[in-house]
C-alpha cells in the first residue's frame, strides 16, 4: 500500500524542497506482488504495462523518458 501512495504522491514533489526519491521493492520470493504494484502505479497515470521502463533500455533512453514525464513516477520491473 505504501508504494501505491508513493505513486500517487509523486507529482506533489515539485512543491517540496526534495528533488526526487527512489523506492526499491525487493523480495526473494516469487509472487510477492512487486510486478502488480508497479502496474498499479503505472495505471494511475496511464497504461499499466507500456509506461514501465525496460531492462534493455539504454541509460539515455531512461533519462529522456523521466525528463519527459517530469514528476510522474518511473517504474522498472525486473
Coordinates of N, CA and C in Angstrom, one line a residue:
X1 N 0.8 -1.2 0.0 CA 0.0 0.0 0.0 C 0.9 1.3 0.0
X2 N 2.0 1.2 0.7 CA 2.9 2.4 0.8 C 3.4 2.8 -0.6
X3 N 3.8 1.8 -1.4 CA 4.3 2.0 -2.8 C 3.2 2.7 -3.6
X4 N 2.0 2.3 -3.5 CA 0.9 2.9 -4.3 C 0.7 4.3 -3.9
X5 N 0.8 4.6 -2.6 CA 0.7 6.0 -2.1 C 1.8 6.9 -2.6
X6 N 3.0 6.3 -2.7 CA 4.2 7.0 -3.2 C 3.9 7.3 -4.7
X7 N 3.3 6.4 -5.5 CA 3.0 6.6 -6.8 C 2.0 7.7 -7.0
X8 N 1.0 7.8 -6.1 CA 0.0 8.9 -6.1 C 0.6 10.2 -5.7
X9 N 1.5 10.2 -4.8 CA 2.1 11.5 -4.3 C 3.3 12.0 -5.1
X10 N 3.8 11.2 -6.0 CA 5.0 11.6 -6.8 C 4.8 13.0 -7.4
X11 N 3.7 13.4 -8.1 CA 3.6 14.7 -8.7 C 3.7 15.8 -7.6
X12 N 3.5 15.5 -6.4 CA 3.5 16.6 -5.4 C 4.9 17.0 -4.9
X13 N 5.9 16.2 -5.4 CA 7.3 16.5 -5.0 C 7.7 17.9 -5.5
X14 N 7.1 18.3 -6.6 CA 7.5 19.6 -7.1 C 7.2 20.8 -6.2
X15 N 6.4 20.5 -5.2 CA 6.0 21.6 -4.2 C 6.9 21.5 -2.9
X16 N 7.9 20.6 -2.9 CA 8.7 20.4 -1.7 C 10.1 20.7 -2.1
X17 N 11.0 20.9 -1.1 CA 12.4 21.1 -1.4 C 13.2 19.8 -1.8
X18 N 12.5 18.7 -1.8 CA 13.1 17.4 -2.2 C 13.2 17.3 -3.7
X19 N 14.3 16.9 -4.3 CA 14.5 16.8 -5.7 C 13.9 15.5 -6.3
X20 N 13.8 14.5 -5.5 CA 13.3 13.2 -6.0 C 13.6 12.1 -5.0
X21 N 13.2 10.9 -5.4 CA 13.4 9.8 -4.4 C 13.3 8.5 -5.2
X22 N 13.8 7.5 -4.5 CA 13.8 6.1 -5.1 C 13.1 5.2 -4.0
X23 N 12.2 4.4 -4.5 CA 11.6 3.3 -3.7 C 12.0 2.0 -4.4
X24 N 12.7 1.2 -3.7 CA 13.1 -0.1 -4.2 C 12.3 -1.2 -3.5
X25 N 11.5 -2.0 -4.3 CA 10.8 -3.1 -3.8 C 11.6 -4.4 -4.0
X26 N 11.9 -5.1 -3.0 CA 12.7 -6.3 -3.1 C 12.2 -7.4 -2.2
X27 N 12.1 -8.6 -2.8 CA 11.7 -9.8 -2.1 C 12.2 -11.0 -2.9
X28 N 12.9 -11.9 -2.3 CA 13.4 -13.1 -3.0 C 12.3 -14.0 -3.4
X29 N 11.2 -14.0 -2.8 CA 10.1 -14.9 -3.1 C 9.4 -14.4 -4.4
X30 N 9.0 -15.4 -5.2 CA 8.2 -15.1 -6.3 C 6.7 -15.0 -5.9
X31 N 6.0 -14.1 -6.6 CA 4.6 -13.9 -6.3 C 4.3 -13.0 -5.1
X32 N 5.3 -12.1 -4.8 CA 5.1 -11.2 -3.6 C 4.4 -10.0 -4.0
X33 N 4.1 -9.7 -5.3 CA 3.3 -8.6 -5.8 C 4.1 -7.4 -6.3
X34 N 5.4 -7.6 -6.5 CA 6.2 -6.5 -7.0 C 5.8 -6.0 -8.4
X35 N 5.5 -6.9 -9.3 CA 5.1 -6.5 -10.6 C 3.7 -5.9 -10.5
X36 N 2.8 -6.4 -9.7 CA 1.5 -5.9 -9.6 C 1.5 -4.5 -9.1
X37 N 2.3 -4.2 -8.1 CA 2.4 -2.9 -7.5 C 2.9 -1.9 -8.6
X38 N 3.9 -2.3 -9.4 CA 4.4 -1.3 -10.4 C 3.3 -1.1 -11.5
X39 N 2.5 -2.1 -11.8 CA 1.5 -2.0 -12.8 C 0.3 -1.1 -12.2
X40 N 0.1 -1.2 -10.9 CA -1.0 -0.3 -10.3 C -0.5 1.1 -10.3
X41 N 0.8 1.3 -10.0 CA 1.3 2.7 -10.0 C 1.2 3.3 -11.5
X42 N 1.6 2.5 -12.5 CA 1.5 2.9 -13.8 C 0.1 3.2 -14.3
X43 N -0.9 2.4 -13.8 CA -2.3 2.5 -14.2 C -2.9 3.8 -13.6
X44 N -2.3 4.4 -12.6 CA -2.8 5.6 -12.1 C -2.6 6.8 -13.1
X45 N -1.5 6.7 -13.9 CA -1.1 7.7 -14.8 C -1.2 7.4 -16.3
X46 N -1.6 6.1 -16.6 CA -1.6 5.7 -18.0 C -1.7 4.2 -18.1
X47 N -1.1 3.7 -19.1 CA -1.2 2.2 -19.4 C -0.3 1.5 -18.4
X48 N -0.8 0.4 -17.8 CA -0.1 -0.3 -16.8 C 1.2 -0.9 -17.3
X49 N 1.3 -1.4 -18.5 CA 2.5 -2.1 -19.0 C 3.4 -1.2 -19.9
X50 N 2.8 -0.3 -20.6 CA 3.6 0.5 -21.6 C 4.4 1.6 -20.9
X51 N 4.0 2.0 -19.7 CA 4.7 3.1 -19.0 C 6.0 2.6 -18.3
X52 N 6.1 1.3 -18.1 CA 7.2 0.8 -17.4 C 8.5 0.8 -18.2
X53 N 9.6 1.3 -17.6 CA 10.9 1.3 -18.2 C 11.4 -0.2 -18.3
X54 N 12.1 -0.5 -19.4 CA 12.6 -1.8 -19.6 C 14.1 -2.0 -19.3
X55 N 14.4 -3.2 -19.0 CA 15.8 -3.5 -18.7 C 16.7 -3.3 -19.9
X56 N 16.2 -3.5 -21.1 CA 17.0 -3.3 -22.3 C 17.1 -1.9 -22.7
X57 N 16.4 -1.0 -22.1 CA 16.5 0.5 -22.4 C 17.9 1.0 -22.1
X58 N 18.5 1.8 -22.9 CA 19.8 2.4 -22.6 C 19.6 3.5 -21.5
X59 N 20.6 3.8 -20.8 CA 20.5 4.8 -19.7 C 20.0 6.1 -20.3
X60 N 20.4 6.5 -21.5 CA 20.0 7.8 -22.1 C 18.5 7.7 -22.4
X61 N 18.0 6.6 -22.8 CA 16.6 6.4 -23.1 C 15.8 6.6 -21.8
X62 N 16.3 6.0 -20.7 CA 15.6 6.1 -19.4 C 15.5 7.5 -18.9
X63 N 16.7 8.2 -19.1 CA 16.8 9.5 -18.6 C 15.8 10.5 -19.4
X64 N 15.8 10.2 -20.7 CA 14.9 11.0 -21.6 C 13.4 10.8 -21.2
X65 N 13.0 9.6 -21.0 CA 11.6 9.3 -20.6 C 11.3 10.0 -19.3
X66 N 12.2 9.9 -18.3 CA 12.0 10.5 -17.0 C 11.9 12.0 -17.1
X67 N 12.7 12.6 -18.0 CA 12.7 14.0 -18.2 C 11.4 14.5 -18.9
X68 N 10.8 13.7 -19.8 CA 9.5 14.0 -20.4 C 8.4 13.9 -19.4
X69 N 8.5 12.9 -18.5 CA 7.4 12.7 -17.6 C 7.4 13.7 -16.4
X70 N 8.5 14.4 -16.2 CA 8.7 15.3 -15.1 C 8.5 14.7 -13.8
X71 N 7.4 14.9 -13.1 CA 7.1 14.4 -11.8 C 6.3 13.1 -11.7
X72 N 6.0 12.5 -12.8 CA 5.3 11.3 -12.8 C 6.3 10.1 -12.4
X73 N 5.8 9.1 -11.7 CA 6.7 8.1 -11.2 C 7.2 7.2 -12.4
X74 N 8.5 6.9 -12.4 CA 9.1 6.0 -13.4 C 9.3 4.6 -12.7
X75 N 8.7 3.6 -13.2 CA 8.8 2.3 -12.7 C 9.6 1.4 -13.6
X76 N 10.2 0.4 -13.0 CA 11.0 -0.6 -13.8 C 10.9 -1.9 -13.1
X77 N 10.5 -2.9 -13.9 CA 10.3 -4.3 -13.3 C 11.5 -5.1 -13.8
X78 N 11.8 -6.1 -13.0 CA 12.9 -7.0 -13.3 C 12.8 -7.5 -14.7

